[in-house]
PDB file of C-alpha atoms in Angstrom:
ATOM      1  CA  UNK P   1       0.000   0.000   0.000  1.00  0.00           C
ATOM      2  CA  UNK P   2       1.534   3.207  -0.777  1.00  0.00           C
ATOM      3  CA  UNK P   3      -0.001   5.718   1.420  1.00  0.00           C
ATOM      4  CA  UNK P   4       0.898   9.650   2.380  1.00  0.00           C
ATOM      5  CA  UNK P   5       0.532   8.527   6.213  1.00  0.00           C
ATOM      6  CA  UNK P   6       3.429   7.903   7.996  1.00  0.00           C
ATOM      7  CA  UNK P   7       3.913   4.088   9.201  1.00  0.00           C
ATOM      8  CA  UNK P   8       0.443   3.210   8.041  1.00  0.00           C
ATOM      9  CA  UNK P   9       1.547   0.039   5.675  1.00  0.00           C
ATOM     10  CA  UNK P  10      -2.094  -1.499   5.097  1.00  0.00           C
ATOM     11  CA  UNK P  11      -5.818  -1.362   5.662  1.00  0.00           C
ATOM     12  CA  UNK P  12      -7.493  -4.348   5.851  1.00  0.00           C
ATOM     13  CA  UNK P  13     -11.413  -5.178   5.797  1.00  0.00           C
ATOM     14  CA  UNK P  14     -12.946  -7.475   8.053  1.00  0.00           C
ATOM     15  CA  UNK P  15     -16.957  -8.504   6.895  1.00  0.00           C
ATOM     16  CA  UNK P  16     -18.726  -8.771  10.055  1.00  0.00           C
ATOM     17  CA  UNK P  17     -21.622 -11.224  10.114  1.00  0.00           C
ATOM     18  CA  UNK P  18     -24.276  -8.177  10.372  1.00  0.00           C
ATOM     19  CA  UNK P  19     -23.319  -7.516   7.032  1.00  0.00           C
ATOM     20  CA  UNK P  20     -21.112  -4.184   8.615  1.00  0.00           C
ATOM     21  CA  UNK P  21     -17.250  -3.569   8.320  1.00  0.00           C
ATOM     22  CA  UNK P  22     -14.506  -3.620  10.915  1.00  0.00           C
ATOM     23  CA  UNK P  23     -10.913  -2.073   9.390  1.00  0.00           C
ATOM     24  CA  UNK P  24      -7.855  -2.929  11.143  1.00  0.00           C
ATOM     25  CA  UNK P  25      -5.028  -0.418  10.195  1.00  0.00           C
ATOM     26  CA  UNK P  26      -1.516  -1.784   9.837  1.00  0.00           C
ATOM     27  CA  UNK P  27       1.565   0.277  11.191  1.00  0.00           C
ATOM     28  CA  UNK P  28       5.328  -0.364  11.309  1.00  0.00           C
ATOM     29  CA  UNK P  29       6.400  -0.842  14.871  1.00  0.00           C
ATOM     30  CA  UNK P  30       8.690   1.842  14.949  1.00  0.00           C
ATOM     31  CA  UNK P  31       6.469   4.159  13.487  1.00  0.00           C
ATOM     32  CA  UNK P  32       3.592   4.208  15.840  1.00  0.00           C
ATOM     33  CA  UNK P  33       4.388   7.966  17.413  1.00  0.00           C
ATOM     34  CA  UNK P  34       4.353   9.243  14.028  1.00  0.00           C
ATOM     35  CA  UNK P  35       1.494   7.708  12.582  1.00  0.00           C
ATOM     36  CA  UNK P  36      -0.782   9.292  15.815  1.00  0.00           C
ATOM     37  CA  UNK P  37       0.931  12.268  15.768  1.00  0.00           C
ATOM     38  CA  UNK P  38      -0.117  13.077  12.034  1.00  0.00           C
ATOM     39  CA  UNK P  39      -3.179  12.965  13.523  1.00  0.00           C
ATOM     40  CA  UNK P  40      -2.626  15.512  16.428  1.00  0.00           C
ATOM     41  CA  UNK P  41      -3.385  12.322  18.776  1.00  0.00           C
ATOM     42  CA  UNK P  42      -0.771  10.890  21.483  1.00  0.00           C
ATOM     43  CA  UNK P  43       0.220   7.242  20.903  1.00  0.00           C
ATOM     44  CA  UNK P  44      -1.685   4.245  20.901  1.00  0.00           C
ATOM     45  CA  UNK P  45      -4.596   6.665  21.389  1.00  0.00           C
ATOM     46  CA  UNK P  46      -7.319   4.521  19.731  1.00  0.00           C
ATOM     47  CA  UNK P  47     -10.381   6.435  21.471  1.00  0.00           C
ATOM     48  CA  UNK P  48      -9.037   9.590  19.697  1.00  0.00           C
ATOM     49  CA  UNK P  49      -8.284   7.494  16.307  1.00  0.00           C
ATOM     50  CA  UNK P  50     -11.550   7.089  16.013  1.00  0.00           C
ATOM     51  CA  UNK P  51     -13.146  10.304  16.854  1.00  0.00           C
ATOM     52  CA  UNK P  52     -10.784  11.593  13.658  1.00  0.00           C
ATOM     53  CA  UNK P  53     -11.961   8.707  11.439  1.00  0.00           C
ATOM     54  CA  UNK P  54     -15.605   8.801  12.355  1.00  0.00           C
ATOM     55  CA  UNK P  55     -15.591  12.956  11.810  1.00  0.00           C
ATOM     56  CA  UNK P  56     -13.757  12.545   9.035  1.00  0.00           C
ATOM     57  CA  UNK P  57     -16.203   9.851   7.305  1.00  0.00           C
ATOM     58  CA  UNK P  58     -19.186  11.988   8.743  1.00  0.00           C
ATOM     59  CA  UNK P  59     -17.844  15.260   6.633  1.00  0.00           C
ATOM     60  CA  UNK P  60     -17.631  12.927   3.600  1.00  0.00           C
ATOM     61  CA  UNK P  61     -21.093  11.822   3.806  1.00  0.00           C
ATOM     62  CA  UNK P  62     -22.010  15.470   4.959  1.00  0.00           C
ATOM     63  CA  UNK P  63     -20.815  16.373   1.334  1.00  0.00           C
ATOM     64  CA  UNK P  64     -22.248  13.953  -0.764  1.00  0.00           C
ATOM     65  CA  UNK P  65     -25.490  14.093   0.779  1.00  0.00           C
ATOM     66  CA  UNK P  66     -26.043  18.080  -0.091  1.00  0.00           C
ATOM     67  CA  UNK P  67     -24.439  17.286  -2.980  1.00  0.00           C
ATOM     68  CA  UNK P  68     -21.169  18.942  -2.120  1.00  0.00           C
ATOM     69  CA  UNK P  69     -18.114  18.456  -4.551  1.00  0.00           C
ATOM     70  CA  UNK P  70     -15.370  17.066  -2.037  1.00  0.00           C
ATOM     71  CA  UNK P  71     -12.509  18.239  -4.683  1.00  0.00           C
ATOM     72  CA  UNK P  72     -14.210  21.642  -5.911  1.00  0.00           C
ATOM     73  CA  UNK P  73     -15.797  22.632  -2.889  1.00  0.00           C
ATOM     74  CA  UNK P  74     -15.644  21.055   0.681  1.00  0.00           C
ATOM     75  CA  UNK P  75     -17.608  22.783   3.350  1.00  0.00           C
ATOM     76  CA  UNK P  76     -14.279  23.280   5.397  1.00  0.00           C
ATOM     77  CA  UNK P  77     -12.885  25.562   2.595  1.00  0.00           C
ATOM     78  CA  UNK P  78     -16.098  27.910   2.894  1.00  0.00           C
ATOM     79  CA  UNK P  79     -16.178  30.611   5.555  1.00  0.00           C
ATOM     80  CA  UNK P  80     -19.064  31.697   6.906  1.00  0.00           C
ATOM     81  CA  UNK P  81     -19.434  34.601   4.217  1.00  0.00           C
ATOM     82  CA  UNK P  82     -19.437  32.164   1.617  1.00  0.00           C
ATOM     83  CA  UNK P  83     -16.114  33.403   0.134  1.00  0.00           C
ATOM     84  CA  UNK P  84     -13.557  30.596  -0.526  1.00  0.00           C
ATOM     85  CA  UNK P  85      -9.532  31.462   0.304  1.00  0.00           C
ATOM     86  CA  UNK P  86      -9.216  30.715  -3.371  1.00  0.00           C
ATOM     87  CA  UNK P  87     -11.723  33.752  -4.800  1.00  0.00           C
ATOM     88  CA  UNK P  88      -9.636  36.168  -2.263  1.00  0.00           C
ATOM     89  CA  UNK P  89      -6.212  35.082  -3.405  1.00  0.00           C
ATOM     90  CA  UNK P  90      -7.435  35.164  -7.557  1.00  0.00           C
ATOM     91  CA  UNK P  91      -9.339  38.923  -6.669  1.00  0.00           C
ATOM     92  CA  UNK P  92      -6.532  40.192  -4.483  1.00  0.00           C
ATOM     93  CA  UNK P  93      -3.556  38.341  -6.826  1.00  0.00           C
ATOM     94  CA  UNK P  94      -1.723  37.216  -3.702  1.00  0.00           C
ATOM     95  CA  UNK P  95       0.605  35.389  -5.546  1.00  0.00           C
ATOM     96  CA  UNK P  96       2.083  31.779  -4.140  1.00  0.00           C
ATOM     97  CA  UNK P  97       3.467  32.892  -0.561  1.00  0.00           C
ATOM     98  CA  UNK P  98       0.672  34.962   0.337  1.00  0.00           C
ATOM     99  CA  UNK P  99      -1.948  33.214  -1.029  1.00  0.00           C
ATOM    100  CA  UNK P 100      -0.813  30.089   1.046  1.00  0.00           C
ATOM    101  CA  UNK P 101      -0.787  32.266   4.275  1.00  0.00           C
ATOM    102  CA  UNK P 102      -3.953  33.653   3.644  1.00  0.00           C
ATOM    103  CA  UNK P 103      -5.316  30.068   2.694  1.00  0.00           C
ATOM    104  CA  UNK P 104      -4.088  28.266   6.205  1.00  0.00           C
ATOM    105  CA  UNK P 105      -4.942  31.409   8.366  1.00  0.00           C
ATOM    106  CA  UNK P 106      -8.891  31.081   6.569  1.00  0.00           C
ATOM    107  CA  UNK P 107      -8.802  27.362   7.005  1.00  0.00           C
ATOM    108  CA  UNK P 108      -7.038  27.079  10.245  1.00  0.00           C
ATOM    109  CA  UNK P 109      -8.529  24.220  12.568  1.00  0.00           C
ATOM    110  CA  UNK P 110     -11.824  23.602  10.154  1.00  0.00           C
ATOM    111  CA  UNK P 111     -10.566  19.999   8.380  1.00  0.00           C
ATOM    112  CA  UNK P 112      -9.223  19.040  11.807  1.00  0.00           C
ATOM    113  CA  UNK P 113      -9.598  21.170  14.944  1.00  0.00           C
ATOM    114  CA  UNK P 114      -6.253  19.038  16.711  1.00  0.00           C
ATOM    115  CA  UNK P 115      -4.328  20.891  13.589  1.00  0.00           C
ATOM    116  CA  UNK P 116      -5.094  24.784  14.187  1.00  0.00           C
ATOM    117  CA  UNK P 117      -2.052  25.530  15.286  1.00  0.00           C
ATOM    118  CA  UNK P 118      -0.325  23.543  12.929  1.00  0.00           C
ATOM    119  CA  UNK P 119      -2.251  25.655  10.124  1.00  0.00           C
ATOM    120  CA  UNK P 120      -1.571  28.592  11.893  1.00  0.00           C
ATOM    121  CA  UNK P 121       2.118  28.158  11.744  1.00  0.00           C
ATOM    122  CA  UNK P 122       2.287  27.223   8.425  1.00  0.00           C
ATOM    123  CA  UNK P 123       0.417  30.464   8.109  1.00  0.00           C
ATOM    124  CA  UNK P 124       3.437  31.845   9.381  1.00  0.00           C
ATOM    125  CA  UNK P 125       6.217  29.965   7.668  1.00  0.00           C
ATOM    126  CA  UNK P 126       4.543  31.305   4.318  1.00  0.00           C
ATOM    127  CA  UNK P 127       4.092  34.983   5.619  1.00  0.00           C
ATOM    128  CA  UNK P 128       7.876  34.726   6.774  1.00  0.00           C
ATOM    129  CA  UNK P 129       9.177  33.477   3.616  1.00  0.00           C
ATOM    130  CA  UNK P 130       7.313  36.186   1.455  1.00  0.00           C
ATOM    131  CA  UNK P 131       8.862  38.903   3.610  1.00  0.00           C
ATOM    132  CA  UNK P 132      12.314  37.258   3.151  1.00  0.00           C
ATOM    133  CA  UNK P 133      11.873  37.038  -0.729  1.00  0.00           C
ATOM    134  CA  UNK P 134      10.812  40.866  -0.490  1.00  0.00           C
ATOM    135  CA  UNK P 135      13.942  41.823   1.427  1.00  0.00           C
ATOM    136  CA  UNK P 136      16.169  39.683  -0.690  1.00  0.00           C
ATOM    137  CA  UNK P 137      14.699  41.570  -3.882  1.00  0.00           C
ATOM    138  CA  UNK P 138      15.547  44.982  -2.459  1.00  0.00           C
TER     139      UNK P 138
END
């Protein structure tokens, strides 16, 4: 399985007699911390495993069921204006830098409220190198 998820190595389905699914999750051994940890969860914390799988397979079903696009236009991408970080970065012309710090500030803790200050700071990592790349210009 090639997967984007640190440690995670396979994902195997197990048909329960009701007709249901149970999924166990493979995970190298010593990759354990990291594979919670992308996940804002300490290790071996199951309970919290969950929680992220369940929300995230309840914001899929979310989207399909009013018909949401969950490439064009997932709900977490939407403020409460309506405006998408995309239309402001296209209107304003952020550029690459800018754009991305506007995109994680607008987004921060909405796909996965463990992450917001992860977003945040990559917020700042963008805004930081956009102000180096001015000062280098100069």
């Amino acid at each position: 399985m090639n997967s984007s998820i640190p440690g995670l190595t396979d994902i195997i389905e197990e048909k329960n007699e009701d007709g249901s699914s149970t999924f166990h999750f493979d995970i190298e051994d010593d990759k354990v911390d990291e594979f919670f940890s992308t996940f804002g969860l300490k290790t071996n914390d199951t309970a919290g495993f969950q929680r992220v799988v369940n929300e995230s397979l309840e914001r899929l079903l979310d989207s399909y069921e009013n018909n949401e696009s969950v490439v064009e236009h997932p709900s977490h991408y939407r403020s409460d204006s309506g405006f998408e970080a995309i239309d402001v970065i296209e209107a304003w012309n952020l550029g690459f830098n800018l754009g991305n710090t506007l995109k994680y500030i607008s987004r921060a803790g909405l796909k996965n409220k463990n992450r917001e200050i992860e977003d945040l700071e990559k917020a700042q990592w963008y805004l930081n190198r956009e102000i180096e790349r001015i000062r280098s210009a100069k």
